[in-house]
Amino acid sequence: DQQVKQNSPSLSVQEGRISILNCDYTNSMFDYFLWYKKYPAEGPTFLISISSIKDKNEDGRFTVFLNKSAKHLSLHIVPSQPGDSAVYFCAARSNSGYALNFGKGTSLLVTP
Amino acid sequence: DAGITQSPRHKVTETGTPVTLRCHQTENHRYMYWYRQDPGHGLRLIHYSYGVKDTDKGEVSDGYSVSRSKTEDFLLTLESATSSQTSVYFCAISEGVGPYEQYFGPGTRLTVT
C-alpha cells in the first residue's frame, strides 16, 4: 500500500512562475521528508528536506512546507526555470528505520 | 556528487540466467541500498545494508539477494532472472544517523528477455 502519494503525475508551468508540487502521506511515524529531482538516464538527486518538527525549510529557489495535521507537504519552486524540468520524487523516512518510502513522482515541465 | 558508481550501466540477459549488479562507494558511508524504478511505481526498496555483512529485506526483495563483504561494495544478485525483473536499478548510500539524505548512483538498466 502506497504510504507516500503524489497524485499529480505531471505539471506544466511557465518560466518565471511558481511551481507547486504536492505530496501526501499516510504513516504518522514518518519524521523526515525529502524531495529528489531526477533527470532522464540519471540517478535521483537530493534537493531539500524537512524534519517533522519544522513546518518550513528554504534553500534558494526551493521551499518545502509541511502540514503535519493534514499529512501533506509541498515543494515550491520560485521562479521556475527550464532547467527545473525533471521528475520530482517525494520521500519519507520512518522513525523506526532507515529506508525511504518514495512517491511515484511528478513530472514537471517548465516552458519558456 | 557523492562517489557512487554502478556496474554494469546496461545489461541484457536471458530469462533464467544469474545476474550480479555492483555498487561501489568511496564515501565510507555505513548504509547502502538497492532500489528499482518502474513506470507507475516510483522507487521501491529491494534490500539494504547497515554494515559489513549486515543486510535486511525491503519492500520487493523476492527473487533478489545481496552481499556486502566490504564497506565500499554492495552486490545485488538475481539468482535466476525473470522478465518481471526488467527495470532500472539504483544504488544509494547514506550516513544513517542524521542527516538522513540518501545519495544515488547513476543506475543500471537491466533487460531480461
PDB file of N, CA and C in Angstrom, chain A residues 13-69:
ATOM      1  N   VAL A  13       4.375  24.418 -16.144  1.00  0.00           N
ATOM      2  CA  VAL A  13       4.417  25.778 -15.604  1.00  0.00           C
ATOM      3  C   VAL A  13       5.242  26.643 -16.546  1.00  0.00           C
ATOM      4  N   GLN A  14       4.867  27.907 -16.630  1.00  0.00           N
ATOM      5  CA  GLN A  14       5.656  28.826 -17.458  1.00  0.00           C
ATOM      6  C   GLN A  14       6.890  29.303 -16.704  1.00  0.00           C
ATOM      7  N   GLU A  15       7.929  29.517 -17.440  1.00  0.00           N
ATOM      8  CA  GLU A  15       9.176  30.047 -16.870  1.00  0.00           C
ATOM      9  C   GLU A  15       8.895  31.332 -16.101  1.00  0.00           C
ATOM     10  N   GLY A  16       9.509  31.433 -14.916  1.00  0.00           N
ATOM     11  CA  GLY A  16       9.332  32.619 -14.090  1.00  0.00           C
ATOM     12  C   GLY A  16       8.198  32.516 -13.095  1.00  0.00           C
ATOM     13  N   ARG A  17       7.282  31.576 -13.324  1.00  0.00           N
ATOM     14  CA  ARG A  17       6.150  31.414 -12.408  1.00  0.00           C
ATOM     15  C   ARG A  17       6.527  30.446 -11.286  1.00  0.00           C
ATOM     16  N   ILE A  18       5.592  30.272 -10.357  1.00  0.00           N
ATOM     17  CA  ILE A  18       5.813  29.349  -9.249  1.00  0.00           C
ATOM     18  C   ILE A  18       5.372  27.938  -9.645  1.00  0.00           C
ATOM     19  N   SER A  19       6.168  26.959  -9.285  1.00  0.00           N
ATOM     20  CA  SER A  19       5.784  25.554  -9.422  1.00  0.00           C
ATOM     21  C   SER A  19       5.472  25.032  -8.023  1.00  0.00           C
ATOM     22  N   ILE A  20       4.345  24.363  -7.889  1.00  0.00           N
ATOM     23  CA  ILE A  20       3.977  23.778  -6.599  1.00  0.00           C
ATOM     24  C   ILE A  20       3.726  22.291  -6.816  1.00  0.00           C
ATOM     25  N   LEU A  21       4.552  21.482  -6.164  1.00  0.00           N
ATOM     26  CA  LEU A  21       4.410  20.039  -6.249  1.00  0.00           C
ATOM     27  C   LEU A  21       3.925  19.526  -4.894  1.00  0.00           C
ATOM     28  N   ASN A  22       2.935  18.667  -4.930  1.00  0.00           N
ATOM     29  CA  ASN A  22       2.295  18.213  -3.706  1.00  0.00           C
ATOM     30  C   ASN A  22       2.571  16.746  -3.400  1.00  0.00           C
ATOM     31  N   CYS A  23       2.481  16.439  -2.116  1.00  0.00           N
ATOM     32  CA  CYS A  23       2.754  15.085  -1.645  1.00  0.00           C
ATOM     33  C   CYS A  23       1.916  14.837  -0.387  1.00  0.00           C
ATOM     34  N   ASP A  24       1.269  13.697  -0.313  1.00  0.00           N
ATOM     35  CA  ASP A  24       0.505  13.310   0.865  1.00  0.00           C
ATOM     36  C   ASP A  24       1.065  12.004   1.422  1.00  0.00           C
ATOM     37  N   TYR A  25       0.951  11.828   2.717  1.00  0.00           N
ATOM     38  CA  TYR A  25       1.431  10.585   3.320  1.00  0.00           C
ATOM     39  C   TYR A  25       0.407  10.078   4.313  1.00  0.00           C
ATOM     40  N   THR A  26       0.506   8.788   4.594  1.00  0.00           N
ATOM     41  CA  THR A  26      -0.484   8.176   5.474  1.00  0.00           C
ATOM     42  C   THR A  26       0.095   7.697   6.804  1.00  0.00           C
ATOM     43  N   ASN A  27       1.400   7.521   6.867  1.00  0.00           N
ATOM     44  CA  ASN A  27       2.030   6.945   8.057  1.00  0.00           C
ATOM     45  C   ASN A  27       2.445   8.044   9.036  1.00  0.00           C
ATOM     46  N   SER A  28       1.835   8.069  10.203  1.00  0.00           N
ATOM     47  CA  SER A  28       2.142   9.104  11.185  1.00  0.00           C
ATOM     48  C   SER A  28       3.505   8.901  11.845  1.00  0.00           C
ATOM     49  N   MET A  29       4.167   7.769  11.549  1.00  0.00           N
ATOM     50  CA  MET A  29       5.501   7.517  12.087  1.00  0.00           C
ATOM     51  C   MET A  29       6.604   8.176  11.249  1.00  0.00           C
ATOM     52  N   PHE A  30       6.249   8.727  10.116  1.00  0.00           N
ATOM     53  CA  PHE A  30       7.252   9.419   9.301  1.00  0.00           C
ATOM     54  C   PHE A  30       7.719  10.675  10.027  1.00  0.00           C
ATOM     55  N   ASP A  31       9.044  10.847  10.122  1.00  0.00           N
ATOM     56  CA  ASP A  31       9.552  12.001  10.851  1.00  0.00           C
ATOM     57  C   ASP A  31      10.509  12.855  10.035  1.00  0.00           C
ATOM     58  N   TYR A  32      10.744  12.468   8.783  1.00  0.00           N
ATOM     59  CA  TYR A  32      11.686  13.224   7.976  1.00  0.00           C
ATOM     60  C   TYR A  32      11.254  13.073   6.528  1.00  0.00           C
ATOM     61  N   PHE A  33      11.238  14.190   5.820  1.00  0.00           N
ATOM     62  CA  PHE A  33      10.708  14.190   4.461  1.00  0.00           C
ATOM     63  C   PHE A  33      11.726  14.818   3.517  1.00  0.00           C
ATOM     64  N   LEU A  34      11.794  14.268   2.319  1.00  0.00           N
ATOM     65  CA  LEU A  34      12.803  14.710   1.369  1.00  0.00           C
ATOM     66  C   LEU A  34      12.180  14.856  -0.015  1.00  0.00           C
ATOM     67  N   TRP A  35      12.781  15.708  -0.800  1.00  0.00           N
ATOM     68  CA  TRP A  35      12.448  15.832  -2.218  1.00  0.00           C
ATOM     69  C   TRP A  35      13.688  15.532  -3.045  1.00  0.00           C
ATOM     70  N   TYR A  36      13.464  14.746  -4.079  1.00  0.00           N
ATOM     71  CA  TYR A  36      14.521  14.415  -5.021  1.00  0.00           C
ATOM     72  C   TYR A  36      14.091  14.850  -6.406  1.00  0.00           C
ATOM     73  N   LYS A  37      15.087  15.185  -7.203  1.00  0.00           N
ATOM     74  CA  LYS A  37      14.890  15.583  -8.587  1.00  0.00           C
ATOM     75  C   LYS A  37      15.592  14.561  -9.461  1.00  0.00           C
ATOM     76  N   LYS A  38      14.945  14.171 -10.558  1.00  0.00           N
ATOM     77  CA  LYS A  38      15.565  13.159 -11.410  1.00  0.00           C
ATOM     78  C   LYS A  38      15.441  13.547 -12.878  1.00  0.00           C
ATOM     79  N   TYR A  39      16.602  13.595 -13.526  1.00  0.00           N
ATOM     80  CA  TYR A  39      16.638  13.776 -14.976  1.00  0.00           C
ATOM     81  C   TYR A  39      16.683  12.395 -15.633  1.00  0.00           C
ATOM     82  N   PRO A  40      16.245  12.295 -16.877  1.00  0.00           N
ATOM     83  CA  PRO A  40      16.296  11.004 -17.588  1.00  0.00           C
ATOM     84  C   PRO A  40      17.708  10.434 -17.615  1.00  0.00           C
ATOM     85  N   ALA A  41      17.810   9.131 -17.442  1.00  0.00           N
ATOM     86  CA  ALA A  41      19.072   8.391 -17.530  1.00  0.00           C
ATOM     87  C   ALA A  41      20.086   8.798 -16.451  1.00  0.00           C
ATOM     88  N   GLU A  42      19.606   9.431 -15.384  1.00  0.00           N
ATOM     89  CA  GLU A  42      20.475   9.755 -14.257  1.00  0.00           C
ATOM     90  C   GLU A  42      19.841   9.265 -12.964  1.00  0.00           C
ATOM     91  N   GLY A  43      20.639   9.184 -11.906  1.00  0.00           N
ATOM     92  CA  GLY A  43      20.088   8.847 -10.612  1.00  0.00           C
ATOM     93  C   GLY A  43      19.394  10.038  -9.978  1.00  0.00           C
ATOM     94  N   PRO A  44      18.483   9.793  -9.039  1.00  0.00           N
ATOM     95  CA  PRO A  44      17.832  10.904  -8.330  1.00  0.00           C
ATOM     96  C   PRO A  44      18.864  11.738  -7.579  1.00  0.00           C
ATOM     97  N   THR A  45      18.613  13.024  -7.526  1.00  0.00           N
ATOM     98  CA  THR A  45      19.497  13.958  -6.828  1.00  0.00           C
ATOM     99  C   THR A  45      18.740  14.576  -5.671  1.00  0.00           C
ATOM    100  N   PHE A  46      19.340  14.550  -4.495  1.00  0.00           N
ATOM    101  CA  PHE A  46      18.707  15.149  -3.330  1.00  0.00           C
ATOM    102  C   PHE A  46      18.546  16.648  -3.530  1.00  0.00           C
ATOM    103  N   LEU A  47      17.360  17.152  -3.173  1.00  0.00           N
ATOM    104  CA  LEU A  47      17.059  18.561  -3.390  1.00  0.00           C
ATOM    105  C   LEU A  47      16.924  19.319  -2.067  1.00  0.00           C
ATOM    106  N   ILE A  48      16.011  18.891  -1.228  1.00  0.00           N
ATOM    107  CA  ILE A  48      15.736  19.598   0.013  1.00  0.00           C
ATOM    108  C   ILE A  48      15.001  18.655   0.943  1.00  0.00           C
ATOM    109  N   SER A  49      15.124  18.894   2.241  1.00  0.00           N
ATOM    110  CA  SER A  49      14.461  18.036   3.211  1.00  0.00           C
ATOM    111  C   SER A  49      13.856  18.873   4.323  1.00  0.00           C
ATOM    112  N   ILE A  50      13.026  18.218   5.134  1.00  0.00           N
ATOM    113  CA  ILE A  50      12.429  18.894   6.279  1.00  0.00           C
ATOM    114  C   ILE A  50      12.157  17.865   7.371  1.00  0.00           C
ATOM    115  N   SER A  51      12.456  18.250   8.578  1.00  0.00           N
ATOM    116  CA  SER A  51      12.151  17.415   9.728  1.00  0.00           C
ATOM    117  C   SER A  51      10.707  17.655  10.144  1.00  0.00           C
ATOM    118  N   SER A  52      10.130  16.657  10.804  1.00  0.00           N
ATOM    119  CA  SER A  52       8.726  16.782  11.215  1.00  0.00           C
ATOM    120  C   SER A  52       8.529  17.817  12.321  1.00  0.00           C
ATOM    121  N   ILE A  53       9.617  18.294  12.919  1.00  0.00           N
ATOM    122  CA  ILE A  53       9.468  19.306  13.970  1.00  0.00           C
ATOM    123  C   ILE A  53       9.408  20.724  13.387  1.00  0.00           C
ATOM    124  N   LYS A  54       9.581  20.821  12.076  1.00  0.00           N
ATOM    125  CA  LYS A  54       9.511  22.107  11.403  1.00  0.00           C
ATOM    126  C   LYS A  54       8.312  22.137  10.472  1.00  0.00           C
ATOM    127  N   ASP A  55       7.926  23.345  10.051  1.00  0.00           N
ATOM    128  CA  ASP A  55       6.860  23.436   9.067  1.00  0.00           C
ATOM    129  C   ASP A  55       7.318  24.075   7.763  1.00  0.00           C
ATOM    130  N   LYS A  56       8.561  24.514   7.726  1.00  0.00           N
ATOM    131  CA  LYS A  56       9.067  25.153   6.516  1.00  0.00           C
ATOM    132  C   LYS A  56      10.583  25.030   6.483  1.00  0.00           C
ATOM    133  N   ASN A  57      11.100  24.799   5.278  1.00  0.00           N
ATOM    134  CA  ASN A  57      12.544  24.838   5.074  1.00  0.00           C
ATOM    135  C   ASN A  57      12.803  25.427   3.695  1.00  0.00           C
ATOM    136  N   GLU A  58      13.759  26.333   3.648  1.00  0.00           N
ATOM    137  CA  GLU A  58      14.008  27.080   2.417  1.00  0.00           C
ATOM    138  C   GLU A  58      15.461  26.938   1.990  1.00  0.00           C
ATOM    139  N   ASP A  59      15.659  26.801   0.687  1.00  0.00           N
ATOM    140  CA  ASP A  59      17.024  26.738   0.152  1.00  0.00           C
ATOM    141  C   ASP A  59      17.004  27.375  -1.232  1.00  0.00           C
ATOM    142  N   GLY A  60      17.361  28.633  -1.270  1.00  0.00           N
ATOM    143  CA  GLY A  60      17.368  29.338  -2.549  1.00  0.00           C
ATOM    144  C   GLY A  60      15.972  29.438  -3.140  1.00  0.00           C
ATOM    145  N   ARG A  61      15.817  28.938  -4.350  1.00  0.00           N
ATOM    146  CA  ARG A  61      14.505  28.996  -5.012  1.00  0.00           C
ATOM    147  C   ARG A  61      13.538  27.926  -4.524  1.00  0.00           C
ATOM    148  N   PHE A  62      14.003  27.018  -3.698  1.00  0.00           N
ATOM    149  CA  PHE A  62      13.208  25.867  -3.273  1.00  0.00           C
ATOM    150  C   PHE A  62      12.770  26.011  -1.816  1.00  0.00           C
ATOM    151  N   THR A  63      11.475  25.810  -1.590  1.00  0.00           N
ATOM    152  CA  THR A  63      10.924  25.840  -0.238  1.00  0.00           C
ATOM    153  C   THR A  63      10.015  24.637  -0.075  1.00  0.00           C
ATOM    154  N   VAL A  64      10.178  23.949   1.040  1.00  0.00           N
ATOM    155  CA  VAL A  64       9.285  22.838   1.351  1.00  0.00           C
ATOM    156  C   VAL A  64       8.450  23.229   2.559  1.00  0.00           C
ATOM    157  N   PHE A  65       7.150  22.961   2.457  1.00  0.00           N
ATOM    158  CA  PHE A  65       6.209  23.229   3.532  1.00  0.00           C
ATOM    159  C   PHE A  65       5.648  21.901   4.024  1.00  0.00           C
ATOM    160  N   LEU A  66       5.524  21.774   5.339  1.00  0.00           N
ATOM    161  CA  LEU A  66       4.972  20.566   5.932  1.00  0.00           C
ATOM    162  C   LEU A  66       3.770  20.909   6.796  1.00  0.00           C
ATOM    163  N   ASN A  67       2.664  20.241   6.537  1.00  0.00           N
ATOM    164  CA  ASN A  67       1.451  20.373   7.344  1.00  0.00           C
ATOM    165  C   ASN A  67       1.183  19.004   7.963  1.00  0.00           C
ATOM    166  N   LYS A  68       1.654  18.822   9.192  1.00  0.00           N
ATOM    167  CA  LYS A  68       1.554  17.513   9.833  1.00  0.00           C
ATOM    168  C   LYS A  68       0.121  17.096  10.083  1.00  0.00           C
ATOM    169  N   SER A  69      -0.720  18.036  10.461  1.00  0.00           N
ATOM    170  CA  SER A  69      -2.103  17.665  10.771  1.00  0.00           C
ATOM    171  C   SER A  69      -2.815  17.133   9.535  1.00  0.00           C
TER     172      SER A  69
END
